[in-house]
Amino acid sequence: MVLIFYCVLICVGQIRPHAEVIYVWVFPDSSLWQVALIILAAATYIVSGGFRVVTGICLLCVIIPSFILPTLYFPMKLAHWNNLLPIMNHGLGDYITSAVNSLYIFLGPEFLLFYYPFLKDKRKAHKWAHLATAYTTVLYMLVLITTLGYFNMLQLKGTIWPTLVLSKIIRLAFLERFDYIYIFDWLLVIFPVCCISI
């Protein structure tokens, strides 16, 4: 029962914040529970296909969002890198608060312990599990450093979704609202965790 509660909590913890972003930015006339129900229904449909379908979707949900990484060039070009200085000028309480607030984005690798006995070639799984965890960590660090370089501390205090606001500076001649691509691209980031926890 504790494990089931933990899995439900992880799934809700992934779906709820992203459903709120979709509700606020894309579909303000709908209700929050409808958006969350659509995301949950899509994740449940993927899970109904079996473990191989889930692993295939997880692979796609790593590859497709990676195509958006070059767009970080635009905010990096306008970043003030002195926003990152001075390093280590916060107290221990600030670091603990930051770690608690960002904990939910690092959830998921512990499911490797549950699914490991069901894997056919366990030696290959080690390499890919470590590679996937390292890639996710580097990706989050790159987005964090870009966001901290672009915004100063006062701007970050008044911004609810800084990375999403960061995507609004990207201007392409053939696309009016690039932030919609960020929103739905980030949906592909939460799908693997939701599917694996379901």
CSV table of C-alpha atoms in Angstrom, one decimal:
chain,number,residue,atom,x,y,z
A,1,MET,CA,0.0,0.0,0.0
A,2,VAL,CA,2.9,2.4,0.7
A,3,LEU,CA,4.4,1.6,-2.7
A,4,ILE,CA,1.1,2.2,-4.5
A,5,PHE,CA,0.6,5.5,-2.6
A,6,TYR,CA,4.2,6.5,-3.5
A,7,CYS,CA,3.5,5.7,-7.2
A,8,VAL,CA,0.3,7.7,-7.2
A,9,LEU,CA,1.9,10.6,-5.5
A,10,ILE,CA,4.7,10.7,-8.1
A,11,CYS,CA,2.2,10.5,-10.9
A,12,VAL,CA,0.1,13.3,-9.5
A,13,GLY,CA,3.2,15.3,-8.6
A,14,GLN,CA,4.2,15.2,-12.3
A,15,ILE,CA,0.8,15.8,-13.8
A,16,ARG,CA,-0.6,18.5,-11.6
A,17,PRO,CA,2.1,21.2,-12.2
A,18,HIS,CA,2.2,20.6,-15.9
A,19,ALA,CA,-1.6,20.6,-16.2
A,20,GLU,CA,-1.6,23.9,-14.4
A,21,VAL,CA,0.9,25.3,-17.0
A,22,ILE,CA,-1.3,24.1,-19.9
A,23,TYR,CA,-4.4,25.4,-18.2
A,24,VAL,CA,-2.9,28.9,-17.7
A,25,TRP,CA,-1.0,29.3,-20.9
A,26,VAL,CA,-2.9,27.3,-23.5
A,27,PHE,CA,-6.4,26.4,-22.5
A,28,PRO,CA,-7.6,29.0,-19.9
A,29,ASP,CA,-11.3,28.3,-20.7
A,30,SER,CA,-11.1,24.7,-19.7
A,31,SER,CA,-10.8,23.4,-16.2
A,32,LEU,CA,-7.7,22.1,-14.5
A,33,TRP,CA,-9.1,18.7,-13.9
A,34,GLN,CA,-10.0,18.2,-17.5
A,35,VAL,CA,-6.4,18.9,-18.6
A,36,ALA,CA,-5.0,16.6,-15.9
A,37,LEU,CA,-7.5,13.9,-16.9
A,38,ILE,CA,-6.4,14.1,-20.6
A,39,ILE,CA,-2.7,13.7,-19.6
A,40,LEU,CA,-3.6,10.8,-17.3
A,41,ALA,CA,-5.7,9.1,-20.0
A,42,ALA,CA,-2.8,9.3,-22.5
A,43,ALA,CA,-0.3,7.9,-19.9
A,44,THR,CA,-2.8,5.1,-19.0
A,45,TYR,CA,-3.2,4.3,-22.7
A,46,ILE,CA,0.5,4.0,-23.1
A,47,VAL,CA,0.8,1.7,-20.1
A,48,SER,CA,-2.0,-0.5,-21.4
A,49,GLY,CA,0.4,-1.4,-24.3
A,50,GLY,CA,2.8,-3.2,-22.0
A,51,PHE,CA,6.3,-2.7,-20.7
A,52,ARG,CA,7.9,-2.6,-24.2
A,53,VAL,CA,5.6,0.2,-25.3
A,54,VAL,CA,6.4,2.1,-22.1
A,55,THR,CA,10.2,1.7,-22.7
A,56,GLY,CA,9.7,2.8,-26.3
A,57,ILE,CA,7.8,5.9,-25.3
A,58,CYS,CA,10.4,6.6,-22.7
A,59,LEU,CA,13.1,6.5,-25.4
A,60,LEU,CA,11.1,8.8,-27.7
A,61,CYS,CA,10.4,11.2,-24.8
A,62,VAL,CA,14.2,11.6,-24.3
A,63,ILE,CA,15.0,12.0,-28.0
A,64,ILE,CA,12.3,14.4,-29.1
A,65,PRO,CA,12.7,17.0,-26.3
A,66,SER,CA,16.5,17.0,-27.0
A,67,PHE,CA,15.7,18.8,-30.3
A,68,ILE,CA,14.7,21.9,-28.4
A,69,LEU,CA,18.2,22.2,-26.7
A,70,PRO,CA,19.6,24.4,-29.5
A,71,THR,CA,16.9,27.0,-28.7
A,72,LEU,CA,18.8,27.7,-25.5
A,73,TYR,CA,21.3,29.6,-27.7
A,74,PHE,CA,18.9,32.6,-27.8
A,75,PRO,CA,18.7,33.2,-24.1
A,76,MET,CA,22.4,32.3,-23.7
A,77,LYS,CA,23.3,35.0,-26.2
A,78,LEU,CA,21.4,37.6,-24.1
A,79,ALA,CA,22.5,36.2,-20.7
A,80,HIS,CA,24.4,38.2,-18.1
A,81,TRP,CA,26.8,35.6,-16.7
A,82,ASN,CA,27.7,37.8,-13.7
A,83,ASN,CA,24.2,36.8,-12.4
A,84,LEU,CA,25.8,33.5,-11.4
A,85,LEU,CA,28.2,35.3,-9.1
A,86,PRO,CA,29.0,35.3,-6.2
A,87,ILE,CA,28.8,31.6,-5.8
A,88,MET,CA,27.9,30.1,-2.4
A,89,ASN,CA,26.4,33.3,-1.0
A,90,HIS,CA,23.3,31.7,0.4
A,91,GLY,CA,22.7,30.0,3.7
A,92,LEU,CA,22.0,26.3,4.3
A,93,GLY,CA,18.3,27.0,4.7
A,94,ASP,CA,18.1,28.5,1.1
A,95,TYR,CA,19.8,25.4,-0.3
A,96,ILE,CA,17.4,23.0,1.6
A,97,THR,CA,14.4,25.0,0.4
A,98,SER,CA,15.7,24.9,-3.2
A,99,ALA,CA,16.3,21.1,-3.0
A,100,VAL,CA,12.9,20.4,-1.6
A,101,ASN,CA,11.2,22.5,-4.3
A,102,SER,CA,13.1,20.8,-7.1
A,103,LEU,CA,12.9,17.3,-5.7
A,104,TYR,CA,10.0,16.2,-7.8
A,105,ILE,CA,11.8,16.7,-11.1
A,106,PHE,CA,14.5,14.2,-10.1
A,107,LEU,CA,12.0,11.4,-9.2
A,108,GLY,CA,11.9,8.3,-11.3
A,109,PRO,CA,15.3,6.5,-11.3
A,110,GLU,CA,14.3,4.6,-8.1
A,111,PHE,CA,11.9,2.7,-10.3
A,112,LEU,CA,14.9,1.0,-11.8
A,113,LEU,CA,15.1,-1.0,-8.6
A,114,PHE,CA,11.5,-2.3,-9.1
A,115,TYR,CA,11.9,-3.2,-12.8
A,116,TYR,CA,15.4,-4.5,-12.7
A,117,PRO,CA,14.5,-8.2,-12.0
A,118,PHE,CA,12.2,-8.2,-15.1
A,119,LEU,CA,15.0,-7.1,-17.6
A,120,LYS,CA,16.4,-9.7,-19.9
A,121,ASP,CA,19.9,-8.4,-20.4
A,122,LYS,CA,20.8,-6.9,-17.0
A,123,ARG,CA,24.4,-6.0,-17.9
A,124,LYS,CA,23.3,-3.7,-20.7
A,125,ALA,CA,20.7,-2.1,-18.5
A,126,HIS,CA,23.4,-0.8,-16.1
A,127,LYS,CA,25.1,1.3,-18.8
A,128,TRP,CA,21.8,2.7,-20.2
A,129,ALA,CA,20.4,3.5,-16.7
A,130,HIS,CA,23.5,5.4,-15.7
A,131,LEU,CA,23.6,7.2,-19.1
A,132,ALA,CA,20.0,8.2,-18.9
A,133,THR,CA,20.3,9.6,-15.4
A,134,ALA,CA,23.5,11.5,-16.3
A,135,TYR,CA,21.8,12.9,-19.4
A,136,THR,CA,18.8,14.1,-17.4
A,137,THR,CA,21.0,15.7,-14.8
A,138,VAL,CA,23.1,17.5,-17.4
A,139,LEU,CA,19.9,18.7,-19.2
A,140,TYR,CA,18.4,20.1,-16.1
A,141,MET,CA,21.7,21.8,-15.2
A,142,LEU,CA,22.0,23.3,-18.6
A,143,VAL,CA,18.5,24.8,-18.4
A,144,LEU,CA,19.1,26.0,-14.9
A,145,ILE,CA,22.4,27.7,-15.7
A,146,THR,CA,20.8,29.4,-18.8
A,147,THR,CA,17.8,30.5,-16.7
A,148,LEU,CA,20.0,31.9,-13.9
A,149,GLY,CA,22.2,33.6,-16.4
A,150,TYR,CA,19.3,35.3,-18.1
A,151,PHE,CA,17.3,36.4,-15.1
A,152,ASN,CA,18.7,38.2,-12.0
A,153,MET,CA,17.6,37.4,-8.5
A,154,LEU,CA,14.9,40.1,-8.4
A,155,GLN,CA,13.4,39.0,-11.6
A,156,LEU,CA,13.4,35.3,-10.5
A,157,LYS,CA,11.5,36.2,-7.3
A,158,GLY,CA,8.7,37.7,-9.4
A,159,THR,CA,8.5,35.1,-12.1
A,160,ILE,CA,6.4,32.0,-11.6
A,161,TRP,CA,7.7,29.9,-14.6
A,162,PRO,CA,11.0,31.4,-15.5
A,163,THR,CA,12.0,28.8,-18.1
A,164,LEU,CA,8.7,29.2,-19.9
A,165,VAL,CA,9.0,33.0,-19.8
A,166,LEU,CA,12.5,32.5,-21.2
A,167,SER,CA,11.1,30.7,-24.2
A,168,LYS,CA,9.0,33.8,-25.1
A,169,ILE,CA,12.1,35.7,-26.3
A,170,ILE,CA,12.6,33.2,-29.1
A,171,ARG,CA,11.4,34.8,-32.3
A,172,LEU,CA,11.1,32.7,-35.5
A,173,ALA,CA,9.6,34.1,-38.8
A,174,PHE,CA,7.4,31.0,-39.3
A,175,LEU,CA,6.2,30.6,-35.7
A,176,GLU,CA,4.3,33.1,-33.6
A,177,ARG,CA,4.2,31.5,-30.1
A,178,PHE,CA,7.3,29.4,-29.5
A,179,ASP,CA,6.3,28.9,-25.9
A,180,TYR,CA,3.6,26.5,-27.0
A,181,ILE,CA,6.3,24.2,-28.3
A,182,TYR,CA,8.2,24.4,-25.0
A,183,ILE,CA,5.0,23.6,-23.1
A,184,PHE,CA,4.1,20.5,-25.1
A,185,ASP,CA,7.7,19.5,-25.4
A,186,TRP,CA,7.9,19.5,-21.6
A,187,LEU,CA,4.8,17.3,-21.6
A,188,LEU,CA,7.0,14.7,-23.3
A,189,VAL,CA,9.5,15.0,-20.4
A,190,ILE,CA,6.9,14.1,-17.7
A,191,PHE,CA,5.3,11.2,-19.7
A,192,PRO,CA,8.1,8.7,-18.9
A,193,VAL,CA,7.8,9.3,-15.1
A,194,CYS,CA,4.0,9.1,-15.3
A,195,CYS,CA,3.9,6.0,-17.3
A,196,ILE,CA,6.5,4.2,-15.2
A,197,SER,CA,4.8,5.1,-12.0
A,198,ILE,CA,1.4,4.0,-13.3
